[in-house]
PDB file of C-alpha atoms in Angstrom:
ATOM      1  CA  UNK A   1      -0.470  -6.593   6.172  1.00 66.00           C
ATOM      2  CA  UNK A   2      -1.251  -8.055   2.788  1.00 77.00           C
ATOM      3  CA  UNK A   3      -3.537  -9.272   0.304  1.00 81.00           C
ATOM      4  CA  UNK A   4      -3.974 -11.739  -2.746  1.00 87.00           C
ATOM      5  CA  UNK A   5      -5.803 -10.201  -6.109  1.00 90.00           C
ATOM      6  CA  UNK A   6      -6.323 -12.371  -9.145  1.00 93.00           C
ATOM      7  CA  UNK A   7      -6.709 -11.652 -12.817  1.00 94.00           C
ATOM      8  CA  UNK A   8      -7.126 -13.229 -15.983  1.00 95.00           C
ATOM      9  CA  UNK A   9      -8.042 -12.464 -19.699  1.00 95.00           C
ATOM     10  CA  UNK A  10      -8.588 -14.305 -22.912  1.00 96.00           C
ATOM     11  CA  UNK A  11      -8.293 -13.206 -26.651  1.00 95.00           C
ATOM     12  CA  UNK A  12      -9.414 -14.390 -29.953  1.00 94.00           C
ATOM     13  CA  UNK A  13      -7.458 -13.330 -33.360  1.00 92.00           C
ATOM     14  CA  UNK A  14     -10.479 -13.574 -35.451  1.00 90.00           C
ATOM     15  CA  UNK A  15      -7.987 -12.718 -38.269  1.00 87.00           C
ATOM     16  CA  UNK A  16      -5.918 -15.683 -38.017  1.00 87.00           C
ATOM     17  CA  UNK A  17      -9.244 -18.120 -38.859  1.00 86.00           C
ATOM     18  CA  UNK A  18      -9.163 -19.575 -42.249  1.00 85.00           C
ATOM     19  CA  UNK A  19     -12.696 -17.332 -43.016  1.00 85.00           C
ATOM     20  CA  UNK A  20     -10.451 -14.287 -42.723  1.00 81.00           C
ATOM     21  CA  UNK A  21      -7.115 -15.529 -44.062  1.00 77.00           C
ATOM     22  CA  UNK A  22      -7.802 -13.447 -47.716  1.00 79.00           C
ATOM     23  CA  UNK A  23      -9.261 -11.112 -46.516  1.00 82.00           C
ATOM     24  CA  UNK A  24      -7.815  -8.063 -47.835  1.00 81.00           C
ATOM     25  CA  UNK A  25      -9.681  -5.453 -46.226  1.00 87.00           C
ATOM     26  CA  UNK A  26      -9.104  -6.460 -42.445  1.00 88.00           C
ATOM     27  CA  UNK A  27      -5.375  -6.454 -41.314  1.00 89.00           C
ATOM     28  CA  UNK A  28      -6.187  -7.562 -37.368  1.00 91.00           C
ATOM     29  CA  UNK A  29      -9.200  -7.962 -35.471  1.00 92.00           C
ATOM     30  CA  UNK A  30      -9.246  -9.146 -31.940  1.00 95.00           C
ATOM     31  CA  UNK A  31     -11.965  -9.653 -29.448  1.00 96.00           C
ATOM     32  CA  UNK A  32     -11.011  -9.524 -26.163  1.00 96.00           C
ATOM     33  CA  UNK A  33     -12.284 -10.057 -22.223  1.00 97.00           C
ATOM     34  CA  UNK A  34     -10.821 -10.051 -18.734  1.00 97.00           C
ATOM     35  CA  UNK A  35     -11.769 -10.098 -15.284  1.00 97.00           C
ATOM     36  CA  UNK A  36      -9.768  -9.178 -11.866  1.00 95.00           C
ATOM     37  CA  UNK A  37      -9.386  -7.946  -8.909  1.00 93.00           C
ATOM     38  CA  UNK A  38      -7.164  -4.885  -7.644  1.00 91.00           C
ATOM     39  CA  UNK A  39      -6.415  -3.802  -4.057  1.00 89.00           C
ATOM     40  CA  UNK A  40      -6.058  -0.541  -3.209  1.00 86.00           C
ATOM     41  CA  UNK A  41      -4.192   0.595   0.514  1.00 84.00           C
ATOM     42  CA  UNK A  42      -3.251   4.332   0.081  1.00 79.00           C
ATOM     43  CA  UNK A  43      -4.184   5.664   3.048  1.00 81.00           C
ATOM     44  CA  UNK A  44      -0.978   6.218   4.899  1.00 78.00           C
ATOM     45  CA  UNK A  45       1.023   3.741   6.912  1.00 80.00           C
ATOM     46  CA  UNK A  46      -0.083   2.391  10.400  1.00 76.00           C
ATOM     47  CA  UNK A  47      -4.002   2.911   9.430  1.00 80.00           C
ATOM     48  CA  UNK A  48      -5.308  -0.167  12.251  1.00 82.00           C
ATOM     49  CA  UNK A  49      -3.164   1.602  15.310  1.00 81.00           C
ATOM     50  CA  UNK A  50      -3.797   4.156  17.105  1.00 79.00           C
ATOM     51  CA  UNK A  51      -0.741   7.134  17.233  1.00 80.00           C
ATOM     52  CA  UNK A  52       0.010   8.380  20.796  1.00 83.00           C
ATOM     53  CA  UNK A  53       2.792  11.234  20.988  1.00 82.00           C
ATOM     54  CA  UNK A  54       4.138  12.839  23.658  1.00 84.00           C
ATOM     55  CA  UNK A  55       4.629  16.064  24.772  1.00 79.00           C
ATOM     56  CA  UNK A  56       0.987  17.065  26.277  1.00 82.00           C
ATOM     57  CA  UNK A  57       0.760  18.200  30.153  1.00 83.00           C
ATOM     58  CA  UNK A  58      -1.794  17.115  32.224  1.00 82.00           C
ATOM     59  CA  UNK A  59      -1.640  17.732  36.522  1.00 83.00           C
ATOM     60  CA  UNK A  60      -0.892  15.337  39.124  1.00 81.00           C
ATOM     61  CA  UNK A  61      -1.901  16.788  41.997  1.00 81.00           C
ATOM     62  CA  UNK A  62      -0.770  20.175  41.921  1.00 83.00           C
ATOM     63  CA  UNK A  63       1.900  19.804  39.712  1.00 84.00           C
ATOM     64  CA  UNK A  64       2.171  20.432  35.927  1.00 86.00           C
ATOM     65  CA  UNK A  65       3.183  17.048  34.422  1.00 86.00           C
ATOM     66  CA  UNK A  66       4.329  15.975  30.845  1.00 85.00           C
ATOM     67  CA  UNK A  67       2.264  12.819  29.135  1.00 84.00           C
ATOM     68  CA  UNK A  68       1.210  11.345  26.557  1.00 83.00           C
ATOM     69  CA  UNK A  69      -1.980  11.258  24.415  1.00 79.00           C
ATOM     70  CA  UNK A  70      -3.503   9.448  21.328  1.00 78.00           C
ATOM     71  CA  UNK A  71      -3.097  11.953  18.640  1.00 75.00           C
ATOM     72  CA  UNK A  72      -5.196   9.819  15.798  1.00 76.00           C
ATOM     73  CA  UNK A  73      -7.368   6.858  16.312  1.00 78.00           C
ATOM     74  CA  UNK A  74      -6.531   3.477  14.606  1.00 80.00           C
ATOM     75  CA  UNK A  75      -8.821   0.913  13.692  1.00 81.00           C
ATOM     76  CA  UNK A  76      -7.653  -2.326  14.470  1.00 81.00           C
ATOM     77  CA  UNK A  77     -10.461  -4.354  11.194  1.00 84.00           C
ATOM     78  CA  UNK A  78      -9.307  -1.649   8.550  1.00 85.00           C
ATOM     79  CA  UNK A  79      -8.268  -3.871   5.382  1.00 87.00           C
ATOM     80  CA  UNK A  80      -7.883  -3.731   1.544  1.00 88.00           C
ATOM     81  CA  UNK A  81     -10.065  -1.908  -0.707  1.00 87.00           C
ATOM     82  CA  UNK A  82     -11.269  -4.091  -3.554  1.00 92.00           C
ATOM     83  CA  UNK A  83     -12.284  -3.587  -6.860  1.00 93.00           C
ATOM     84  CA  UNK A  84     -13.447  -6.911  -9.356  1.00 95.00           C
ATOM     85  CA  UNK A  85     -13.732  -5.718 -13.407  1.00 96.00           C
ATOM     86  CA  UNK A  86     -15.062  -6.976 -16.289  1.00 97.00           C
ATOM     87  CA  UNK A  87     -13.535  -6.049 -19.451  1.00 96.00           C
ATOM     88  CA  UNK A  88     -14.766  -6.923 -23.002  1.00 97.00           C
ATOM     89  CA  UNK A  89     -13.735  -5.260 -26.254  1.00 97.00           C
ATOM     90  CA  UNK A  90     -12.408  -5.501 -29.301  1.00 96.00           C
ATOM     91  CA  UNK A  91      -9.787  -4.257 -31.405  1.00 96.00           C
ATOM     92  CA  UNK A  92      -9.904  -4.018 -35.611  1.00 95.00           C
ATOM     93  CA  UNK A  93      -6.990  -2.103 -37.844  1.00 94.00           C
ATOM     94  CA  UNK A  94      -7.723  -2.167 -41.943  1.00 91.00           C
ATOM     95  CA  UNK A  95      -5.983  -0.736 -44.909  1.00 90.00           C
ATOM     96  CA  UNK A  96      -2.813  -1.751 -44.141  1.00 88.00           C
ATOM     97  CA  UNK A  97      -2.549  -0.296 -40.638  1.00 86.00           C
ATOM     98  CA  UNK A  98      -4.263   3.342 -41.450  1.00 92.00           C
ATOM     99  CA  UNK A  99      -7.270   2.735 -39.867  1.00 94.00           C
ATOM    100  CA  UNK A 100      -7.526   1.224 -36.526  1.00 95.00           C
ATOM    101  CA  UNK A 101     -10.351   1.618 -33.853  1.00 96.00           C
ATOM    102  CA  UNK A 102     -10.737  -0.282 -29.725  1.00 96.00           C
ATOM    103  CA  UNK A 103     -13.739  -0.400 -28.523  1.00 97.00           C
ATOM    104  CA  UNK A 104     -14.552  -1.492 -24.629  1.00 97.00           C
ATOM    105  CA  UNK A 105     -17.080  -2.120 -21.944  1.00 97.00           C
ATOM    106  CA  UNK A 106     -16.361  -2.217 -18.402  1.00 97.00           C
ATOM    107  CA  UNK A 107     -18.074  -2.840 -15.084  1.00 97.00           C
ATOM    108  CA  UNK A 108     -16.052  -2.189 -11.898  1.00 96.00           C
ATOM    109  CA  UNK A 109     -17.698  -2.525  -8.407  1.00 95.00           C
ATOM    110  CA  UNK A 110     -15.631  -1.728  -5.850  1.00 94.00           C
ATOM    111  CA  UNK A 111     -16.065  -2.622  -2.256  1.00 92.00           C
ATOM    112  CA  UNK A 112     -15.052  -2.194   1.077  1.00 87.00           C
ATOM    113  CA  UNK A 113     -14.229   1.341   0.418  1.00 83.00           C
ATOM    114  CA  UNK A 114     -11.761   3.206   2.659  1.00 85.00           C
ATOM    115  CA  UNK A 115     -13.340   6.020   4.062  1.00 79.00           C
ATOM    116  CA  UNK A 116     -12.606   8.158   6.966  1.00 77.00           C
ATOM    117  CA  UNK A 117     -15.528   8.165   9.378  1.00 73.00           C
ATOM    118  CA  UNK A 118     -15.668  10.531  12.536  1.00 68.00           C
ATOM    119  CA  UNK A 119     -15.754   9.100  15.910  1.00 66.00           C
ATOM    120  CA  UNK A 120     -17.005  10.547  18.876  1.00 62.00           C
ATOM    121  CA  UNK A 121     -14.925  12.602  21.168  1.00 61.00           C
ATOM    122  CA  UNK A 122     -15.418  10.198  24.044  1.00 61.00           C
ATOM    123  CA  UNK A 123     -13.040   7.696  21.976  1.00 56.00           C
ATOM    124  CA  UNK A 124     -10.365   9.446  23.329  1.00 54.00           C
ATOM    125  CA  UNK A 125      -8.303  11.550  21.146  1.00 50.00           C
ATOM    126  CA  UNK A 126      -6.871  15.072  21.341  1.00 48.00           C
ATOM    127  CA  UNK A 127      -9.764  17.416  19.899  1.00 49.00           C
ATOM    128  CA  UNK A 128      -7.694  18.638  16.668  1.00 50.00           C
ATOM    129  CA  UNK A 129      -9.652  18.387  13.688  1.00 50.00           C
ATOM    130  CA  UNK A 130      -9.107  15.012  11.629  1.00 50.00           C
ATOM    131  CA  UNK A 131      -7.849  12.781  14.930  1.00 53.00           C
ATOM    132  CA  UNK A 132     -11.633  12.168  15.627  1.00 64.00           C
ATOM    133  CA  UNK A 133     -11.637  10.577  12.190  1.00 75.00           C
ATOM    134  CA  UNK A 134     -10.697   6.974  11.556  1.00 79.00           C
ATOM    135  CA  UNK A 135     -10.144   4.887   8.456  1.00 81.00           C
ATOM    136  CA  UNK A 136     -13.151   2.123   8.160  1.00 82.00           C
ATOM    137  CA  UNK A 137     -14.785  -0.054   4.960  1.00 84.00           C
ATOM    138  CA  UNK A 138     -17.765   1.481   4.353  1.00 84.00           C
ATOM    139  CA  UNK A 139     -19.370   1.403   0.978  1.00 87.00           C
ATOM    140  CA  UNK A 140     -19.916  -0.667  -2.275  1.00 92.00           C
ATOM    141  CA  UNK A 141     -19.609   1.350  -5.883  1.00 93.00           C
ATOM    142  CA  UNK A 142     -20.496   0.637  -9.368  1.00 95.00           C
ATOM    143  CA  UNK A 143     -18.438   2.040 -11.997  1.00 94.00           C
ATOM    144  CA  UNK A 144     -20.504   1.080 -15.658  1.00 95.00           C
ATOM    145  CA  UNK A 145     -19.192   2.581 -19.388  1.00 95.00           C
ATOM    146  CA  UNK A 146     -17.614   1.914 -22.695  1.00 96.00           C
ATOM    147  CA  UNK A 147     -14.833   3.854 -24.401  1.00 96.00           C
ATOM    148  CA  UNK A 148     -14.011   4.357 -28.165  1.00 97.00           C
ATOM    149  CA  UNK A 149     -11.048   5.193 -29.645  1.00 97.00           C
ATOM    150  CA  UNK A 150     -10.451   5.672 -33.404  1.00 97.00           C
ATOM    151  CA  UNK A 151      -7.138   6.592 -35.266  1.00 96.00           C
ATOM    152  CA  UNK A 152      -6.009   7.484 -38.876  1.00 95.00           C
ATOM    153  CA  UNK A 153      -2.623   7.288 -39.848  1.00 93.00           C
ATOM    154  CA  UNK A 154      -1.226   8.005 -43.197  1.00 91.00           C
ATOM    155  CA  UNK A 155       1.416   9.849 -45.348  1.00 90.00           C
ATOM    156  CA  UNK A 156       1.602  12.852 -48.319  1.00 90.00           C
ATOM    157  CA  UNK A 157       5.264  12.538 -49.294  1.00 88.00           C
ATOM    158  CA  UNK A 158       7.281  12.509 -46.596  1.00 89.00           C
ATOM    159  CA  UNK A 159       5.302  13.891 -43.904  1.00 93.00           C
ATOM    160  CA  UNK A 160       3.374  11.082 -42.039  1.00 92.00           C
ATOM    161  CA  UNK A 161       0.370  11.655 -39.331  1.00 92.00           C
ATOM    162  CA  UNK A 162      -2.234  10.629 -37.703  1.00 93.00           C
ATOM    163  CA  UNK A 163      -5.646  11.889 -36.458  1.00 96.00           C
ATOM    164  CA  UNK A 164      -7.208  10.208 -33.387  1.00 96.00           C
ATOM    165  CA  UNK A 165     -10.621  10.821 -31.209  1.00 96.00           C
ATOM    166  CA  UNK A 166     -12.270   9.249 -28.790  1.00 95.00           C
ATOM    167  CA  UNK A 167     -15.346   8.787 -26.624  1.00 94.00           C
ATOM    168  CA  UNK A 168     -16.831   7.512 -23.516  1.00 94.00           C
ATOM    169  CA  UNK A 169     -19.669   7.151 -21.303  1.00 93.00           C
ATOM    170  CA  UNK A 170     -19.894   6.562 -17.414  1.00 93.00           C
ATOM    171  CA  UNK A 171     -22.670   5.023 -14.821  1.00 93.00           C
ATOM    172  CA  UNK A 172     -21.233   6.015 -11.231  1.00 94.00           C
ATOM    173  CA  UNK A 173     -23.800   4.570  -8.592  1.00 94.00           C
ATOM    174  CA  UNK A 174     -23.113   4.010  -4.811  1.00 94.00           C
ATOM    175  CA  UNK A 175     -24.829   0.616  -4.379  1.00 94.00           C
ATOM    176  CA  UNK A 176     -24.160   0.625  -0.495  1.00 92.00           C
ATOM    177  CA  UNK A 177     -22.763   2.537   2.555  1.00 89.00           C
ATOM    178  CA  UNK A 178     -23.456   2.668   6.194  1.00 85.00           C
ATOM    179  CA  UNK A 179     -24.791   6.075   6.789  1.00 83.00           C
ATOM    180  CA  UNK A 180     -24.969   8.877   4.021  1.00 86.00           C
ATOM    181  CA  UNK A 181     -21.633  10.674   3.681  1.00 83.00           C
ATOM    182  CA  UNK A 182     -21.628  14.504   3.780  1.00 86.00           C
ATOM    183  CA  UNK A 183     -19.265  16.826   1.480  1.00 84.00           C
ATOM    184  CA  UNK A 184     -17.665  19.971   0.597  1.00 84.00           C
ATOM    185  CA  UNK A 185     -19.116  23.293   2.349  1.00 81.00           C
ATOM    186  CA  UNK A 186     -20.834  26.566   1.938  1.00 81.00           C
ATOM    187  CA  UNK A 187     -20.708  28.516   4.886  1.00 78.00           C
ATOM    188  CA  UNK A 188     -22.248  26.187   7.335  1.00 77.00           C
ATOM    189  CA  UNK A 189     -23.561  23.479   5.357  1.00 84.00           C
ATOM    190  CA  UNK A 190     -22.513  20.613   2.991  1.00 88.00           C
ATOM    191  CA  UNK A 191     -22.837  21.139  -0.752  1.00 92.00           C
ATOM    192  CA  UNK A 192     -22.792  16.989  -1.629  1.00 91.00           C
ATOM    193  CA  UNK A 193     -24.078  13.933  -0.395  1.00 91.00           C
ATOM    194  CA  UNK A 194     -23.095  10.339  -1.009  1.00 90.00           C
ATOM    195  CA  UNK A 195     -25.863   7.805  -0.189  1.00 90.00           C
ATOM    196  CA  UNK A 196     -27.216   4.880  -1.960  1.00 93.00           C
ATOM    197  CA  UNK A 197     -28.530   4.821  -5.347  1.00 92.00           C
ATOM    198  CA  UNK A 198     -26.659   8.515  -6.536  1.00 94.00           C
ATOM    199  CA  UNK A 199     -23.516   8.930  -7.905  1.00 93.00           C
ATOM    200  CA  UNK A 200     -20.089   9.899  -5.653  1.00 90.00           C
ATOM    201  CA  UNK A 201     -20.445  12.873  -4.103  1.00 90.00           C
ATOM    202  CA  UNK A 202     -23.989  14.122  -5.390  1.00 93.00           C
ATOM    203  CA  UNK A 203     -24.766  17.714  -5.777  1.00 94.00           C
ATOM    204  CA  UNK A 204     -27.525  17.899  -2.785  1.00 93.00           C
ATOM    205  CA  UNK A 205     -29.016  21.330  -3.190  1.00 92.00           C
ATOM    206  CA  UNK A 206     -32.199  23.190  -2.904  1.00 92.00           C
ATOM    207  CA  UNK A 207     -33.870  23.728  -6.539  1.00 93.00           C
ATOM    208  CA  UNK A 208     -33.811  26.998  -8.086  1.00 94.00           C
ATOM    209  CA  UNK A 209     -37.134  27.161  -9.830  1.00 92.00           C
ATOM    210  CA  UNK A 210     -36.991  31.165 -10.665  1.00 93.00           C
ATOM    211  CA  UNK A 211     -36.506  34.755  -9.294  1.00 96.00           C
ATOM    212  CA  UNK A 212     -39.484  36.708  -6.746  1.00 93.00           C
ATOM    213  CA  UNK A 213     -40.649  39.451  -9.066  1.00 94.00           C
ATOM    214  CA  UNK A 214     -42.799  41.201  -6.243  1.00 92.00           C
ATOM    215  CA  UNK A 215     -44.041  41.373  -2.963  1.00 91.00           C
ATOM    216  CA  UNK A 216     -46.948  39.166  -4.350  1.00 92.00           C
ATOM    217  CA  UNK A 217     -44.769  36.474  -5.568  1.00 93.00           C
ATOM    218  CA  UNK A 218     -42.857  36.269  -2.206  1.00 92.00           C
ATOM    219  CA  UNK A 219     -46.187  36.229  -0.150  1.00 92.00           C
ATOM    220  CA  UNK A 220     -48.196  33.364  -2.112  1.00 93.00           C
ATOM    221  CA  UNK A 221     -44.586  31.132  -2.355  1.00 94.00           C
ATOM    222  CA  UNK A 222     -43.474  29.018   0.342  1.00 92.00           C
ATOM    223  CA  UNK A 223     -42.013  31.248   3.216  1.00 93.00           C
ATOM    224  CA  UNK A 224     -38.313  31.178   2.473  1.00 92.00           C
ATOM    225  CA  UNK A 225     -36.853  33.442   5.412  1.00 90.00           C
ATOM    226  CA  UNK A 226     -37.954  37.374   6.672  1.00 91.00           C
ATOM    227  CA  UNK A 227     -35.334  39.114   4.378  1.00 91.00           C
ATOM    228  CA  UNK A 228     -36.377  37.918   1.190  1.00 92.00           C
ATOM    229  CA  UNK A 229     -37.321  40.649  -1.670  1.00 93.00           C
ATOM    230  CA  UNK A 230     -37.768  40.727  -5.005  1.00 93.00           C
ATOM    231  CA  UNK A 231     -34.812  40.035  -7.110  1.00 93.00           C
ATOM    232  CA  UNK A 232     -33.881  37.015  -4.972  1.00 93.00           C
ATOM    233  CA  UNK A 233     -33.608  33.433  -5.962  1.00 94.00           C
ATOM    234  CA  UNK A 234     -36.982  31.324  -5.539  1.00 95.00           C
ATOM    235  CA  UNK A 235     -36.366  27.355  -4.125  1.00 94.00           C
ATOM    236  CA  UNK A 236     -38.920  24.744  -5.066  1.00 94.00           C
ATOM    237  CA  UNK A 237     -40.911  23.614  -1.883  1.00 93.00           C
ATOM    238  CA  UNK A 238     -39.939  19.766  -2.306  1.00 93.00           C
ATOM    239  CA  UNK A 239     -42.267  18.563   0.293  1.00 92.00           C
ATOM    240  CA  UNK A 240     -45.018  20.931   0.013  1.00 92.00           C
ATOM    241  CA  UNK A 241     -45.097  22.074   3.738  1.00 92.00           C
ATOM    242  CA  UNK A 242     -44.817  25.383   2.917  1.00 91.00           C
ATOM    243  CA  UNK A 243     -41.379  26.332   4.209  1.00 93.00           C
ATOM    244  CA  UNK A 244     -38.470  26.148   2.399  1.00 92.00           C
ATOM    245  CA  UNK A 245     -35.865  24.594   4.857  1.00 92.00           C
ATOM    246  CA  UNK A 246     -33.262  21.314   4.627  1.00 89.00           C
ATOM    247  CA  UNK A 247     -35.932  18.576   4.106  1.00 91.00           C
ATOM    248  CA  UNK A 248     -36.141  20.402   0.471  1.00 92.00           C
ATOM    249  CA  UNK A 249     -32.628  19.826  -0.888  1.00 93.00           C
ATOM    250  CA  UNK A 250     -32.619  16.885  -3.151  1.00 93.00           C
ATOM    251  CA  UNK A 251     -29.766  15.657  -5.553  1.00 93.00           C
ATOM    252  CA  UNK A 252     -29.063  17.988  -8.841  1.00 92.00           C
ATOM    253  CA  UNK A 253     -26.636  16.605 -10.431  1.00 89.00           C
ATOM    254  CA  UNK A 254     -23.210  14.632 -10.435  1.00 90.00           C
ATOM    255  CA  UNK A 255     -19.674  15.599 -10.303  1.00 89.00           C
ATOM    256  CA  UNK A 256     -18.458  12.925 -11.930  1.00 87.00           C
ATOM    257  CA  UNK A 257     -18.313  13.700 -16.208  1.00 83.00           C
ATOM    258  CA  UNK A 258     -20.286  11.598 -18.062  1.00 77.00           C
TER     259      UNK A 258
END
């Protein structure tokens, strides 16, 4: 299997123009954009076949026979992961090459997103775990943020160095998938969603909104469960029905650094 991904970029030396030929302060300055497209396929060879070993007995009457049995499910449309980027930024260095600072935008949506999505026992494979999952495409995300990076570079007698920091800021939305994809767990339930219009693997919690400081506080609060007592963590009723259960988790908060 295969796939064709284009790129391109263009760049101006503004310091090469005959405005900035004398300039004495500005030693290179270069603006900068690009746009492509990457593929991404790391999801293990043989993704769009299913795997049958052998080695699994079954009877035939009344005898104990040896077969064989498809031990993960294939998917015979799986393809490429895509991801098209924007880049614009620009580059400056000044005093002779002590001073230099890049600065960049990007916008990345990637689609088609590989994904393993669980299929129904009745597909057919043994019952052991992961073989009732399949690689599919499912899912569109937007990746959004600049980056900054300045650097001084010098010398005091013979000892030369240089002092760099940077800084960044990132916008991670989902901007489509199929059906909302659970994650991570805590005892019996999942700690993070990922569903349109939140980031990767959302936080979906219930809301602490305090702590029950007495029997009164328990009784005139949403009923949260017969063992509660004071000391315990209070949720906030979401949907005002008076019971705290699952239709009260919302998202809290991204795993992803901004």
């Amino acid at each position: 299997r295969w796939g064709n991904f284009y790129a391109g970029s263009l760049g101006w030396r503004i310091d090469k123009e005959s405005f900035l030929t004398d300039n004495a302060l500005i030693d290179r300055l270069l603006l900068r954009v690009g746009y492509g497209t990457i593929g991404n396929q790391e999801i293990g060879d043989y993704p769009f076949t299913d795997m049958i070993n052998s080695g699994y007995n079954y009877p035939f009457g009344n005898t104990k026979s040896t077969g064989a049995v498809v031990t993960s499910l294939g998917n015979s449309k799986v393809k490429w992961e895509s991801s098209n980027q924007l880049n614009i930024g620009a580059d400056i260095e000044m005093w002779n090459g002590k001073f230099s600072a890049s600065l960049d935008y990007f916008n990345k949506i990637t689609k088609d997103l590989l994904v393993k999505q669980p299929i129904a026992s009745s597909g057919g494979s043994d019952d052991a775990g992961n073989n009732h999952f399949a690689w599919m495409n499912n899912g569109e995300i937007k990746n959004e943020g600049i980056e900054l990076l300045l650097t001084y570079a010098d010398a005091v007698g013979d000892v030369q160095y240089s002092i760099s920091g940077n800084a960044g800021a990132l916008s991670n939305k989902v901007l489509h998938v199929d059906t909302p994809i659970p994650g991570g767990t805590y005892g019996s339930d999942f700690v993070t969603l990922t569903e349109v219009g939140h980031p990767v693997g959302s936080f979906y919690l219930y809301e602490m909104e305090g702590i029950f400081q007495n029997g009164t506080d328990i009784f005139i609060h949403a009923f949260q469960g017969n063992e509660i007592k004071p000391g315990d963590v209070k949720y906030k009723d979401q949907n005002n029905d008076g019971v705290i259960n699952a239709k009260d988790r919302k998202h809290l908060g991204s795993p992803i650094p901004k």
